[in-house]
PDB file of C-alpha atoms in Angstrom:
ATOM      1  CA  UNK A 140      17.999 -99.951 120.967  1.00 91.00           C
ATOM      2  CA  UNK A 141      15.466 -97.119 121.166  1.00 97.00           C
ATOM      3  CA  UNK A 142      14.304 -95.564 117.931  1.00 98.00           C
ATOM      4  CA  UNK A 143      13.020 -92.196 116.794  1.00 98.00           C
ATOM      5  CA  UNK A 144      12.772 -90.530 113.411  1.00 98.00           C
ATOM      6  CA  UNK A 145      11.416 -87.754 111.247  1.00 98.00           C
ATOM      7  CA  UNK A 146       8.451 -88.265 108.921  1.00 98.00           C
ATOM      8  CA  UNK A 147       7.254 -86.153 106.011  1.00 98.00           C
ATOM      9  CA  UNK A 148       7.142 -85.813 102.241  1.00 97.00           C
ATOM     10  CA  UNK A 149       9.549 -84.887 100.802  1.00 95.00           C
ATOM     11  CA  UNK A 150      12.022 -85.668 103.570  1.00 97.00           C
ATOM     12  CA  UNK A 151      15.484 -85.988 101.999  1.00 95.00           C
ATOM     13  CA  UNK A 152      16.407 -82.414 102.931  1.00 93.00           C
ATOM     14  CA  UNK A 153      15.581 -82.777 106.636  1.00 96.00           C
ATOM     15  CA  UNK A 154      18.285 -81.765 109.105  1.00 97.00           C
ATOM     16  CA  UNK A 155      16.543 -83.442 112.021  1.00 98.00           C
ATOM     17  CA  UNK A 156      18.811 -86.530 111.932  1.00 98.00           C
ATOM     18  CA  UNK A 157      21.877 -84.296 112.267  1.00 98.00           C
ATOM     19  CA  UNK A 158      20.426 -82.604 115.338  1.00 98.00           C
ATOM     20  CA  UNK A 159      19.034 -85.661 117.092  1.00 98.00           C
ATOM     21  CA  UNK A 160      22.053 -87.872 116.420  1.00 98.00           C
ATOM     22  CA  UNK A 161      24.343 -85.164 117.783  1.00 98.00           C
ATOM     23  CA  UNK A 162      22.211 -85.036 120.918  1.00 98.00           C
ATOM     24  CA  UNK A 163      22.304 -88.812 121.386  1.00 98.00           C
ATOM     25  CA  UNK A 164      26.076 -88.870 120.973  1.00 98.00           C
ATOM     26  CA  UNK A 165      26.547 -86.086 123.526  1.00 98.00           C
ATOM     27  CA  UNK A 166      24.169 -87.787 125.960  1.00 98.00           C
ATOM     28  CA  UNK A 167      25.767 -91.199 125.505  1.00 98.00           C
ATOM     29  CA  UNK A 168      22.517 -92.760 124.284  1.00 98.00           C
ATOM     30  CA  UNK A 169      22.512 -95.763 121.961  1.00 97.00           C
ATOM     31  CA  UNK A 170      19.544 -94.496 119.978  1.00 98.00           C
ATOM     32  CA  UNK A 171      18.706 -94.577 116.267  1.00 98.00           C
ATOM     33  CA  UNK A 172      17.150 -91.692 114.325  1.00 98.00           C
ATOM     34  CA  UNK A 173      16.345 -91.807 110.591  1.00 98.00           C
ATOM     35  CA  UNK A 174      14.298 -90.116 107.887  1.00 98.00           C
ATOM     36  CA  UNK A 175      11.092 -91.785 106.671  1.00 98.00           C
ATOM     37  CA  UNK A 176       9.252 -90.593 103.574  1.00 98.00           C
ATOM     38  CA  UNK A 177       5.591 -90.780 104.614  1.00 98.00           C
ATOM     39  CA  UNK A 178       2.622 -89.103 102.952  1.00 98.00           C
ATOM     40  CA  UNK A 179      -0.675 -88.269 104.617  1.00 98.00           C
ATOM     41  CA  UNK A 180      -2.424 -91.474 103.626  1.00 98.00           C
ATOM     42  CA  UNK A 181       0.428 -93.597 104.994  1.00 98.00           C
ATOM     43  CA  UNK A 182       0.779 -92.030 108.427  1.00 98.00           C
ATOM     44  CA  UNK A 183      -1.742 -94.251 110.193  1.00 97.00           C
ATOM     45  CA  UNK A 184      -0.079 -97.430 108.959  1.00 98.00           C
ATOM     46  CA  UNK A 185       3.352 -96.152 109.962  1.00 98.00           C
ATOM     47  CA  UNK A 186       2.188 -95.374 113.488  1.00 97.00           C
ATOM     48  CA  UNK A 187       0.506 -98.768 113.776  1.00 95.00           C
ATOM     49  CA  UNK A 188       3.773-100.429 112.794  1.00 95.00           C
ATOM     50  CA  UNK A 189       5.871 -98.704 115.462  1.00 95.00           C
ATOM     51  CA  UNK A 190       6.872-101.270 118.054  1.00 93.00           C
ATOM     52  CA  UNK A 191       7.865-100.799 121.709  1.00 93.00           C
ATOM     53  CA  UNK A 192      11.375 -99.715 120.714  1.00 95.00           C
ATOM     54  CA  UNK A 193       9.990 -96.454 119.290  1.00 97.00           C
ATOM     55  CA  UNK A 194      10.185 -93.420 121.594  1.00 98.00           C
ATOM     56  CA  UNK A 195       8.941 -90.660 119.345  1.00 98.00           C
ATOM     57  CA  UNK A 196       8.618 -89.028 115.948  1.00 98.00           C
ATOM     58  CA  UNK A 197       9.310 -85.617 114.493  1.00 98.00           C
ATOM     59  CA  UNK A 198       6.745 -84.544 111.905  1.00 98.00           C
ATOM     60  CA  UNK A 199       7.137 -82.102 109.063  1.00 95.00           C
ATOM     61  CA  UNK A 200       4.822 -81.178 106.209  1.00 91.00           C
ATOM     62  CA  UNK A 201       2.296 -82.394 105.245  1.00 94.00           C
ATOM     63  CA  UNK A 202       1.666 -84.373 108.450  1.00 96.00           C
ATOM     64  CA  UNK A 203       1.377 -81.780 111.231  1.00 96.00           C
ATOM     65  CA  UNK A 204      -2.403 -81.572 111.013  1.00 94.00           C
ATOM     66  CA  UNK A 205      -3.130 -85.047 109.633  1.00 96.00           C
ATOM     67  CA  UNK A 206      -1.775 -86.645 112.810  1.00 98.00           C
ATOM     68  CA  UNK A 207      -4.258 -84.870 115.085  1.00 97.00           C
ATOM     69  CA  UNK A 208      -6.906 -87.519 114.466  1.00 96.00           C
ATOM     70  CA  UNK A 209      -4.462 -90.368 115.076  1.00 98.00           C
ATOM     71  CA  UNK A 210      -3.359 -89.360 118.583  1.00 98.00           C
ATOM     72  CA  UNK A 211      -4.769 -90.795 121.801  1.00 96.00           C
ATOM     73  CA  UNK A 212      -3.981 -87.513 123.513  1.00 97.00           C
ATOM     74  CA  UNK A 213      -3.022 -84.089 122.185  1.00 98.00           C
ATOM     75  CA  UNK A 214      -1.198 -81.711 124.492  1.00 98.00           C
ATOM     76  CA  UNK A 215      -3.145 -78.473 125.137  1.00 97.00           C
ATOM     77  CA  UNK A 216      -0.715 -76.222 123.250  1.00 97.00           C
ATOM     78  CA  UNK A 217      -0.764 -78.448 120.168  1.00 98.00           C
ATOM     79  CA  UNK A 218      -4.545 -78.669 120.353  1.00 97.00           C
ATOM     80  CA  UNK A 219      -4.961 -74.909 120.511  1.00 96.00           C
ATOM     81  CA  UNK A 220      -2.478 -74.339 117.688  1.00 96.00           C
ATOM     82  CA  UNK A 221      -3.998 -77.144 115.633  1.00 96.00           C
ATOM     83  CA  UNK A 222      -0.619 -78.581 114.674  1.00 95.00           C
ATOM     84  CA  UNK A 223       1.521 -81.430 116.020  1.00 97.00           C
ATOM     85  CA  UNK A 224       5.182 -81.642 115.065  1.00 98.00           C
ATOM     86  CA  UNK A 225       6.159 -84.128 117.787  1.00 98.00           C
ATOM     87  CA  UNK A 226       4.690 -87.547 118.553  1.00 98.00           C
ATOM     88  CA  UNK A 227       5.583 -89.319 121.786  1.00 98.00           C
ATOM     89  CA  UNK A 228       5.020 -93.076 121.867  1.00 97.00           C
ATOM     90  CA  UNK A 229       4.502 -93.867 125.530  1.00 92.00           C
ATOM     91  CA  UNK A 230       4.010 -97.386 126.921  1.00 85.00           C
ATOM     92  CA  UNK A 231       1.069 -97.742 129.287  1.00 74.00           C
ATOM     93  CA  UNK A 232       0.818-101.312 130.536  1.00 71.00           C
ATOM     94  CA  UNK A 233       0.154-103.542 127.564  1.00 74.00           C
ATOM     95  CA  UNK A 234      -1.016-100.686 125.388  1.00 79.00           C
ATOM     96  CA  UNK A 235       0.760 -97.723 123.913  1.00 88.00           C
ATOM     97  CA  UNK A 236      -0.364 -94.104 124.107  1.00 95.00           C
ATOM     98  CA  UNK A 237       0.227 -91.832 121.129  1.00 97.00           C
ATOM     99  CA  UNK A 238       0.703 -88.275 122.398  1.00 98.00           C
ATOM    100  CA  UNK A 239       0.835 -85.252 120.094  1.00 98.00           C
ATOM    101  CA  UNK A 240       2.878 -82.209 121.096  1.00 98.00           C
ATOM    102  CA  UNK A 241       4.108 -78.996 119.533  1.00 98.00           C
ATOM    103  CA  UNK A 242       7.709 -77.805 119.926  1.00 98.00           C
ATOM    104  CA  UNK A 243       7.592 -75.310 117.060  1.00 98.00           C
ATOM    105  CA  UNK A 244       6.212 -72.706 119.461  1.00 98.00           C
ATOM    106  CA  UNK A 245       9.180 -73.264 121.783  1.00 98.00           C
ATOM    107  CA  UNK A 246      11.565 -72.970 118.833  1.00 98.00           C
ATOM    108  CA  UNK A 247      10.105 -69.667 117.650  1.00 98.00           C
ATOM    109  CA  UNK A 248      10.128 -68.144 121.128  1.00 98.00           C
ATOM    110  CA  UNK A 249      13.721 -69.265 121.776  1.00 98.00           C
ATOM    111  CA  UNK A 250      14.980 -68.003 118.410  1.00 98.00           C
ATOM    112  CA  UNK A 251      13.395 -64.563 118.852  1.00 98.00           C
ATOM    113  CA  UNK A 252      14.672 -64.221 122.404  1.00 98.00           C
ATOM    114  CA  UNK A 253      18.122 -65.313 121.301  1.00 97.00           C
ATOM    115  CA  UNK A 254      18.084 -62.518 118.706  1.00 97.00           C
ATOM    116  CA  UNK A 255      17.291 -60.024 121.454  1.00 96.00           C
ATOM    117  CA  UNK A 256      13.578 -59.449 120.926  1.00 96.00           C
ATOM    118  CA  UNK A 257      11.850 -57.871 123.895  1.00 92.00           C
ATOM    119  CA  UNK A 258       8.411 -56.308 124.097  1.00 86.00           C
ATOM    120  CA  UNK A 259       8.499 -52.516 123.713  1.00 91.00           C
ATOM    121  CA  UNK A 260       7.836 -50.521 126.862  1.00 88.00           C
ATOM    122  CA  UNK A 261       4.698 -48.450 127.190  1.00 88.00           C
ATOM    123  CA  UNK A 262       2.849 -49.600 124.084  1.00 92.00           C
ATOM    124  CA  UNK A 263       1.634 -52.774 122.363  1.00 92.00           C
ATOM    125  CA  UNK A 264       4.133 -54.502 120.090  1.00 94.00           C
ATOM    126  CA  UNK A 265       3.607 -54.242 116.347  1.00 96.00           C
ATOM    127  CA  UNK A 266       3.863 -57.769 114.949  1.00 97.00           C
ATOM    128  CA  UNK A 267       3.599 -59.083 111.399  1.00 98.00           C
ATOM    129  CA  UNK A 268       3.281 -62.734 110.358  1.00 98.00           C
ATOM    130  CA  UNK A 269       3.766 -63.752 106.735  1.00 98.00           C
ATOM    131  CA  UNK A 270       1.912 -66.907 105.668  1.00 97.00           C
ATOM    132  CA  UNK A 271      -1.121 -68.862 106.875  1.00 95.00           C
ATOM    133  CA  UNK A 272      -0.018 -72.472 107.379  1.00 92.00           C
ATOM    134  CA  UNK A 273       0.656 -74.573 110.469  1.00 92.00           C
ATOM    135  CA  UNK A 274       3.831 -72.650 111.292  1.00 94.00           C
ATOM    136  CA  UNK A 275       1.896 -69.381 111.195  1.00 96.00           C
ATOM    137  CA  UNK A 276      -0.457 -70.784 113.835  1.00 96.00           C
ATOM    138  CA  UNK A 277       2.516 -71.763 115.979  1.00 97.00           C
ATOM    139  CA  UNK A 278       3.870 -68.250 115.463  1.00 98.00           C
ATOM    140  CA  UNK A 279       0.720 -66.645 116.856  1.00 97.00           C
ATOM    141  CA  UNK A 280       1.035 -68.840 119.950  1.00 97.00           C
ATOM    142  CA  UNK A 281       4.731 -67.982 120.277  1.00 97.00           C
ATOM    143  CA  UNK A 282       4.027 -64.269 119.985  1.00 97.00           C
ATOM    144  CA  UNK A 283       1.431 -64.683 122.722  1.00 95.00           C
ATOM    145  CA  UNK A 284       4.106 -66.177 124.991  1.00 95.00           C
ATOM    146  CA  UNK A 285       6.209 -63.109 124.263  1.00 96.00           C
ATOM    147  CA  UNK A 286       3.395 -60.790 125.294  1.00 93.00           C
ATOM    148  CA  UNK A 287       2.181 -59.924 121.796  1.00 93.00           C
ATOM    149  CA  UNK A 288      -1.606 -60.178 121.739  1.00 85.00           C
ATOM    150  CA  UNK A 289      -2.276 -58.692 118.313  1.00 90.00           C
ATOM    151  CA  UNK A 290      -0.700 -59.234 114.924  1.00 96.00           C
ATOM    152  CA  UNK A 291      -1.115 -58.479 111.248  1.00 97.00           C
ATOM    153  CA  UNK A 292      -1.149 -61.679 109.187  1.00 98.00           C
ATOM    154  CA  UNK A 293      -0.390 -61.281 105.487  1.00 98.00           C
ATOM    155  CA  UNK A 294      -1.256 -64.107 103.098  1.00 97.00           C
ATOM    156  CA  UNK A 295      -1.428 -64.943  99.417  1.00 94.00           C
ATOM    157  CA  UNK A 296      -5.111 -65.861  99.513  1.00 94.00           C
ATOM    158  CA  UNK A 297      -7.593 -64.661 102.119  1.00 95.00           C
ATOM    159  CA  UNK A 298      -9.876 -67.510 101.070  1.00 95.00           C
ATOM    160  CA  UNK A 299      -7.396 -70.055 102.460  1.00 93.00           C
ATOM    161  CA  UNK A 300      -7.082 -68.680 105.986  1.00 96.00           C
ATOM    162  CA  UNK A 301      -9.913 -70.654 107.616  1.00 95.00           C
ATOM    163  CA  UNK A 302      -7.671 -73.019 109.583  1.00 93.00           C
ATOM    164  CA  UNK A 303      -5.490 -70.194 110.872  1.00 96.00           C
ATOM    165  CA  UNK A 304      -8.503 -68.084 111.820  1.00 96.00           C
ATOM    166  CA  UNK A 305      -9.937 -71.002 113.821  1.00 96.00           C
ATOM    167  CA  UNK A 306      -6.593 -71.537 115.564  1.00 96.00           C
ATOM    168  CA  UNK A 307      -6.384 -67.837 116.395  1.00 95.00           C
ATOM    169  CA  UNK A 308      -9.896 -67.930 117.814  1.00 94.00           C
ATOM    170  CA  UNK A 309      -8.952 -70.857 120.064  1.00 95.00           C
ATOM    171  CA  UNK A 310      -6.006 -68.788 121.320  1.00 93.00           C
ATOM    172  CA  UNK A 311      -8.300 -65.875 122.067  1.00 91.00           C
ATOM    173  CA  UNK A 312      -6.667 -63.549 119.550  1.00 90.00           C
ATOM    174  CA  UNK A 313      -8.132 -61.861 116.503  1.00 89.00           C
ATOM    175  CA  UNK A 314      -5.336 -60.951 114.079  1.00 95.00           C
ATOM    176  CA  UNK A 315      -5.862 -58.531 111.241  1.00 97.00           C
ATOM    177  CA  UNK A 316      -5.570 -60.256 107.865  1.00 97.00           C
ATOM    178  CA  UNK A 317      -4.240 -58.719 104.679  1.00 97.00           C
ATOM    179  CA  UNK A 318      -2.459 -59.637 101.479  1.00 96.00           C
ATOM    180  CA  UNK A 319       1.245 -60.245 100.990  1.00 94.00           C
ATOM    181  CA  UNK A 320       1.355 -57.355  98.519  1.00 92.00           C
ATOM    182  CA  UNK A 321       0.907 -55.054 101.526  1.00 91.00           C
ATOM    183  CA  UNK A 322       3.973 -56.474 103.294  1.00 94.00           C
ATOM    184  CA  UNK A 323       6.533 -53.700 102.615  1.00 91.00           C
ATOM    185  CA  UNK A 324       4.403 -51.015 104.249  1.00 91.00           C
ATOM    186  CA  UNK A 325       3.522 -53.270 107.207  1.00 94.00           C
ATOM    187  CA  UNK A 326       7.105 -54.408 107.799  1.00 95.00           C
ATOM    188  CA  UNK A 327       8.646 -50.946 107.998  1.00 93.00           C
ATOM    189  CA  UNK A 328       7.164 -50.120 111.397  1.00 91.00           C
ATOM    190  CA  UNK A 329       7.094 -53.640 112.857  1.00 96.00           C
ATOM    191  CA  UNK A 330       8.762 -54.567 116.139  1.00 97.00           C
ATOM    192  CA  UNK A 331       8.765 -58.267 115.286  1.00 98.00           C
ATOM    193  CA  UNK A 332       8.240 -60.110 111.994  1.00 98.00           C
ATOM    194  CA  UNK A 333       8.003 -63.844 111.397  1.00 98.00           C
ATOM    195  CA  UNK A 334       8.003 -65.120 107.830  1.00 98.00           C
ATOM    196  CA  UNK A 335       6.613 -68.631 107.424  1.00 97.00           C
ATOM    197  CA  UNK A 336       6.459 -68.382 103.635  1.00 95.00           C
ATOM    198  CA  UNK A 337       8.193 -71.463 102.181  1.00 91.00           C
ATOM    199  CA  UNK A 338      11.050 -71.539  99.703  1.00 86.00           C
ATOM    200  CA  UNK A 339      11.728 -68.348  97.801  1.00 89.00           C
ATOM    201  CA  UNK A 340       8.175 -67.109  98.325  1.00 91.00           C
ATOM    202  CA  UNK A 341       9.309 -64.018 100.232  1.00 95.00           C
ATOM    203  CA  UNK A 342      11.941 -62.923  97.707  1.00 95.00           C
ATOM    204  CA  UNK A 343       9.568 -60.480  96.000  1.00 94.00           C
ATOM    205  CA  UNK A 344       8.712 -59.008  99.397  1.00 95.00           C
ATOM    206  CA  UNK A 345      12.409 -58.443 100.014  1.00 96.00           C
ATOM    207  CA  UNK A 346      12.776 -56.525  96.754  1.00 95.00           C
ATOM    208  CA  UNK A 347       9.737 -54.371  97.489  1.00 94.00           C
ATOM    209  CA  UNK A 348      10.932 -53.709 101.039  1.00 94.00           C
ATOM    210  CA  UNK A 349      14.299 -52.397  99.850  1.00 94.00           C
ATOM    211  CA  UNK A 350      12.528 -50.125  97.390  1.00 92.00           C
ATOM    212  CA  UNK A 351      10.064 -48.851  99.993  1.00 87.00           C
ATOM    213  CA  UNK A 352      12.143 -48.360 103.133  1.00 83.00           C
ATOM    214  CA  UNK A 353      15.219 -46.460 104.307  1.00 90.00           C
ATOM    215  CA  UNK A 354      15.514 -48.469 107.506  1.00 93.00           C
ATOM    216  CA  UNK A 355      13.734 -50.950 109.787  1.00 94.00           C
ATOM    217  CA  UNK A 356      14.128 -51.382 113.507  1.00 91.00           C
ATOM    218  CA  UNK A 357      12.549 -54.668 114.494  1.00 95.00           C
ATOM    219  CA  UNK A 358      13.533 -58.330 114.761  1.00 98.00           C
ATOM    220  CA  UNK A 359      12.871 -60.693 111.843  1.00 98.00           C
ATOM    221  CA  UNK A 360      12.651 -64.482 111.991  1.00 98.00           C
ATOM    222  CA  UNK A 361      12.561 -66.128 108.575  1.00 97.00           C
ATOM    223  CA  UNK A 362      11.892 -69.827 109.194  1.00 96.00           C
ATOM    224  CA  UNK A 363      13.545 -70.698 105.864  1.00 94.00           C
ATOM    225  CA  UNK A 364      17.236 -71.565 106.326  1.00 90.00           C
ATOM    226  CA  UNK A 365      18.317 -72.370 102.769  1.00 88.00           C
ATOM    227  CA  UNK A 366      19.870 -70.252 101.364  1.00 90.00           C
ATOM    228  CA  UNK A 367      21.609 -68.465 104.210  1.00 91.00           C
ATOM    229  CA  UNK A 368      20.803 -65.632 104.376  1.00 94.00           C
ATOM    230  CA  UNK A 369      17.480 -65.620 102.566  1.00 96.00           C
ATOM    231  CA  UNK A 370      16.674 -62.641 100.377  1.00 96.00           C
ATOM    232  CA  UNK A 371      14.350 -61.324 103.075  1.00 97.00           C
ATOM    233  CA  UNK A 372      17.018 -61.684 105.765  1.00 97.00           C
ATOM    234  CA  UNK A 373      19.600 -59.913 103.609  1.00 96.00           C
ATOM    235  CA  UNK A 374      17.207 -57.059 102.891  1.00 97.00           C
ATOM    236  CA  UNK A 375      16.298 -56.744 106.566  1.00 97.00           C
ATOM    237  CA  UNK A 376      19.946 -56.670 107.648  1.00 96.00           C
ATOM    238  CA  UNK A 377      20.766 -54.142 104.958  1.00 96.00           C
ATOM    239  CA  UNK A 378      18.089 -51.809 106.318  1.00 97.00           C
ATOM    240  CA  UNK A 379      19.467 -52.044 109.855  1.00 96.00           C
ATOM    241  CA  UNK A 380      17.154 -54.679 111.309  1.00 96.00           C
ATOM    242  CA  UNK A 381      18.096 -57.652 113.484  1.00 97.00           C
ATOM    243  CA  UNK A 382      17.392 -61.140 112.173  1.00 95.00           C
ATOM    244  CA  UNK A 383      16.922 -64.475 113.898  1.00 95.00           C
ATOM    245  CA  UNK A 384      18.107 -67.129 111.412  1.00 94.00           C
ATOM    246  CA  UNK A 385      15.624 -69.890 110.642  1.00 95.00           C
ATOM    247  CA  UNK A 386      18.077 -72.606 111.620  1.00 97.00           C
ATOM    248  CA  UNK A 387      17.942 -71.346 115.226  1.00 98.00           C
ATOM    249  CA  UNK A 388      14.221 -72.108 115.360  1.00 98.00           C
ATOM    250  CA  UNK A 389      15.003 -75.539 113.916  1.00 98.00           C
ATOM    251  CA  UNK A 390      17.670 -76.094 116.566  1.00 98.00           C
ATOM    252  CA  UNK A 391      15.537 -75.092 119.521  1.00 98.00           C
ATOM    253  CA  UNK A 392      12.432 -77.024 118.479  1.00 98.00           C
ATOM    254  CA  UNK A 393      14.604 -80.129 118.013  1.00 98.00           C
ATOM    255  CA  UNK A 394      16.232 -79.603 121.400  1.00 98.00           C
ATOM    256  CA  UNK A 395      12.796 -79.574 123.021  1.00 98.00           C
ATOM    257  CA  UNK A 396      11.930 -82.786 121.147  1.00 98.00           C
ATOM    258  CA  UNK A 397      15.067 -84.412 122.562  1.00 98.00           C
ATOM    259  CA  UNK A 398      13.997 -83.415 126.059  1.00 98.00           C
ATOM    260  CA  UNK A 399      10.498 -84.820 125.581  1.00 98.00           C
ATOM    261  CA  UNK A 400      11.615 -88.068 123.955  1.00 98.00           C
ATOM    262  CA  UNK A 401      14.636 -88.907 126.120  1.00 98.00           C
ATOM    263  CA  UNK A 402      13.887 -87.207 129.429  1.00 97.00           C
ATOM    264  CA  UNK A 403      17.343 -85.622 129.384  1.00 98.00           C
ATOM    265  CA  UNK A 404      18.306 -81.950 129.226  1.00 98.00           C
ATOM    266  CA  UNK A 405      19.207 -81.337 125.576  1.00 98.00           C
ATOM    267  CA  UNK A 406      22.874 -80.624 124.742  1.00 98.00           C
ATOM    268  CA  UNK A 407      22.079 -77.480 122.771  1.00 98.00           C
ATOM    269  CA  UNK A 408      25.703 -76.451 122.173  1.00 98.00           C
ATOM    270  CA  UNK A 409      26.641 -79.801 120.639  1.00 98.00           C
ATOM    271  CA  UNK A 410      23.485 -79.828 118.534  1.00 98.00           C
ATOM    272  CA  UNK A 411      24.230 -76.297 117.335  1.00 98.00           C
ATOM    273  CA  UNK A 412      27.789 -77.214 116.363  1.00 98.00           C
ATOM    274  CA  UNK A 413      26.585 -80.234 114.376  1.00 98.00           C
ATOM    275  CA  UNK A 414      23.934 -78.145 112.619  1.00 98.00           C
ATOM    276  CA  UNK A 415      26.389 -75.421 111.631  1.00 97.00           C
ATOM    277  CA  UNK A 416      28.863 -78.005 110.312  1.00 98.00           C
ATOM    278  CA  UNK A 417      26.182 -79.659 108.185  1.00 97.00           C
ATOM    279  CA  UNK A 418      24.882 -76.374 106.804  1.00 96.00           C
ATOM    280  CA  UNK A 419      28.440 -75.346 105.914  1.00 95.00           C
ATOM    281  CA  UNK A 420      28.979 -78.682 104.197  1.00 95.00           C
ATOM    282  CA  UNK A 421      25.790 -78.343 102.170  1.00 92.00           C
ATOM    283  CA  UNK A 422      26.682 -74.795 101.165  1.00 87.00           C
TER     284      UNK A 422
END
């Protein structure tokens, strides 16, 4: 039996098993996929203990950057972004090659396109990214794939943006950085917004946005999917904007992982149905 799994800390909340198991069932694959609570200092030992039955791993926080130094090869996109959320364990003769990849970029692009985002005609797109972590770096790469070459990045602390600035430089983009307090004014005229702020961190932004704006016209992706909708999503919808739910990014990045790990076209519809059923159950 082939094995795969999701690693991170904490990990109990992860929906990855729901998505991957649904894919295996639809594809008729006798594969196993489980959660594994692994912290940064335990990742190397876990990888070393993966035998030939292991096909790949999904990584969540705090492992997406830690794993970079443990890979034999890092795919160009993941290297530029500076974050790996997918590990492929590939046999090569008597040795095994650990390959790092990034499917978060694919997930962001697919979710925004699914929500109807398209670059405005005749002028550069106005893009805003909230947050400065690994997902923010993936967002800059995703926006680049969508033709957005400039963005405003709003963060809690400008002193903690070094990693994101280096990733942006590798991508050849120079975003404008500001503070999250400036978000309401920046969001009003944005064509596309991606919030990577974890938990309820964007709730205050939602309140300020409602107080500051009569309407918005862009597309919002909030990568948080619990609760549904988030406060920011609800505010955005209430002001007339279009939102791309965070669970759609989760779905599409997992579908790309299934393709990379199994070599099969992912059964996106079946994965989506399983995800919606699980989210409804949890609610």
